């Protein structure tokens, strides 16, 4: 796709194609990786990022940590709390008691739609804060303390 082929610009054509894909696939939760779009349309990274910015401006997508982009749906609630806060909420959501086994990093990665190493970093923060007790390699983490929910003003 060449820039001269369209008066609207290549990035706009890519944004339009992604918008159509978002509208057609209601299960789509994230935009394809930048590298995939670069290959598909034979364009540079900058062109793809401009297309993503068009979707951001229109309220169809937003960036998330790790270089990914999340699809936004009207009326859908997106939890923007840091991952360690969302993982700590598992204790109260699942009604876990002190001493109870905590879900594995793999199970949490699936639950929150992130990679296992990302979950492991968040779990390490919760261990440092004294919320979880480490079981060591291959052992189950346990709940050390039930986190207090602090009210923010």
PDB file of N, CA and C in Angstrom, residues 87 101-112 116 119-120 123 139-141:
ATOM      1  N   UNK A  87      -4.695  -8.388  41.325  1.00  0.00           N
ATOM      2  CA  UNK A  87      -4.398  -9.727  41.848  1.00  0.00           C
ATOM      3  C   UNK A  87      -4.703  -9.791  43.340  1.00  0.00           C
ATOM      4  N   UNK A 101      -4.341 -21.550  49.944  1.00  0.00           N
ATOM      5  CA  UNK A 101      -3.483 -21.526  48.759  1.00  0.00           C
ATOM      6  C   UNK A 101      -3.966 -20.461  47.775  1.00  0.00           C
ATOM      7  N   UNK A 102      -3.003 -19.789  47.152  1.00  0.00           N
ATOM      8  CA  UNK A 102      -3.304 -18.738  46.185  1.00  0.00           C
ATOM      9  C   UNK A 102      -3.198 -19.317  44.785  1.00  0.00           C
ATOM     10  N   UNK A 103      -4.019 -18.850  43.829  1.00  0.00           N
ATOM     11  CA  UNK A 103      -3.950 -19.386  42.457  1.00  0.00           C
ATOM     12  C   UNK A 103      -2.536 -19.245  41.873  1.00  0.00           C
ATOM     13  N   UNK A 104      -2.204 -20.155  40.970  1.00  0.00           N
ATOM     14  CA  UNK A 104      -0.874 -20.164  40.345  1.00  0.00           C
ATOM     15  C   UNK A 104      -0.707 -18.978  39.394  1.00  0.00           C
ATOM     16  N   UNK A 105       0.549 -18.689  39.063  1.00  0.00           N
ATOM     17  CA  UNK A 105       0.846 -17.612  38.120  1.00  0.00           C
ATOM     18  C   UNK A 105       0.215 -17.904  36.766  1.00  0.00           C
ATOM     19  N   UNK A 106       0.208 -19.158  36.347  1.00  0.00           N
ATOM     20  CA  UNK A 106      -0.397 -19.525  35.063  1.00  0.00           C
ATOM     21  C   UNK A 106      -1.901 -19.266  35.067  1.00  0.00           C
ATOM     22  N   UNK A 107      -2.551 -19.650  36.154  1.00  0.00           N
ATOM     23  CA  UNK A 107      -4.006 -19.433  36.259  1.00  0.00           C
ATOM     24  C   UNK A 107      -4.323 -17.938  36.271  1.00  0.00           C
ATOM     25  N   UNK A 108      -3.513 -17.158  36.972  1.00  0.00           N
ATOM     26  CA  UNK A 108      -3.738 -15.709  37.030  1.00  0.00           C
ATOM     27  C   UNK A 108      -3.460 -15.057  35.682  1.00  0.00           C
ATOM     28  N   UNK A 109      -2.445 -15.557  34.966  1.00  0.00           N
ATOM     29  CA  UNK A 109      -2.134 -15.011  33.641  1.00  0.00           C
ATOM     30  C   UNK A 109      -3.323 -15.199  32.707  1.00  0.00           C
ATOM     31  N   UNK A 110      -3.945 -16.359  32.768  1.00  0.00           N
ATOM     32  CA  UNK A 110      -5.128 -16.621  31.944  1.00  0.00           C
ATOM     33  C   UNK A 110      -6.293 -15.739  32.387  1.00  0.00           C
ATOM     34  N   UNK A 111      -6.478 -15.620  33.671  1.00  0.00           N
ATOM     35  CA  UNK A 111      -7.595 -14.841  34.227  1.00  0.00           C
ATOM     36  C   UNK A 111      -7.513 -13.366  33.839  1.00  0.00           C
ATOM     37  N   UNK A 112      -6.296 -12.795  33.842  1.00  0.00           N
ATOM     38  CA  UNK A 112      -6.135 -11.367  33.576  1.00  0.00           C
ATOM     39  C   UNK A 112      -5.661 -11.065  32.160  1.00  0.00           C
ATOM     40  N   UNK A 116       2.698 -14.786  31.917  1.00  0.00           N
ATOM     41  CA  UNK A 116       3.057 -15.332  33.226  1.00  0.00           C
ATOM     42  C   UNK A 116       4.186 -14.540  33.892  1.00  0.00           C
ATOM     43  N   UNK A 119       2.703 -11.565  35.582  1.00  0.00           N
ATOM     44  CA  UNK A 119       2.015 -11.949  36.819  1.00  0.00           C
ATOM     45  C   UNK A 119       3.032 -12.209  37.921  1.00  0.00           C
ATOM     46  N   UNK A 120       4.128 -12.877  37.583  1.00  0.00           N
ATOM     47  CA  UNK A 120       5.154 -13.194  38.580  1.00  0.00           C
ATOM     48  C   UNK A 120       5.722 -11.922  39.205  1.00  0.00           C
ATOM     49  N   UNK A 123       3.156 -10.694  41.621  1.00  0.00           N
ATOM     50  CA  UNK A 123       3.135 -11.552  42.810  1.00  0.00           C
ATOM     51  C   UNK A 123       4.324 -11.259  43.720  1.00  0.00           C
ATOM     52  N   UNK A 139       6.261 -24.737  44.722  1.00  0.00           N
ATOM     53  CA  UNK A 139       5.339 -24.825  45.853  1.00  0.00           C
ATOM     54  C   UNK A 139       4.262 -23.758  45.715  1.00  0.00           C
ATOM     55  N   UNK A 140       3.172 -23.978  46.374  1.00  0.00           N
ATOM     56  CA  UNK A 140       2.017 -23.094  46.283  1.00  0.00           C
ATOM     57  C   UNK A 140       2.205 -21.871  47.173  1.00  0.00           C
ATOM     58  N   UNK A 141       1.912 -20.682  46.601  1.00  0.00           N
ATOM     59  CA  UNK A 141       1.879 -19.469  47.419  1.00  0.00           C
ATOM     60  C   UNK A 141       0.636 -19.524  48.292  1.00  0.00           C
TER      61      UNK A 141
END
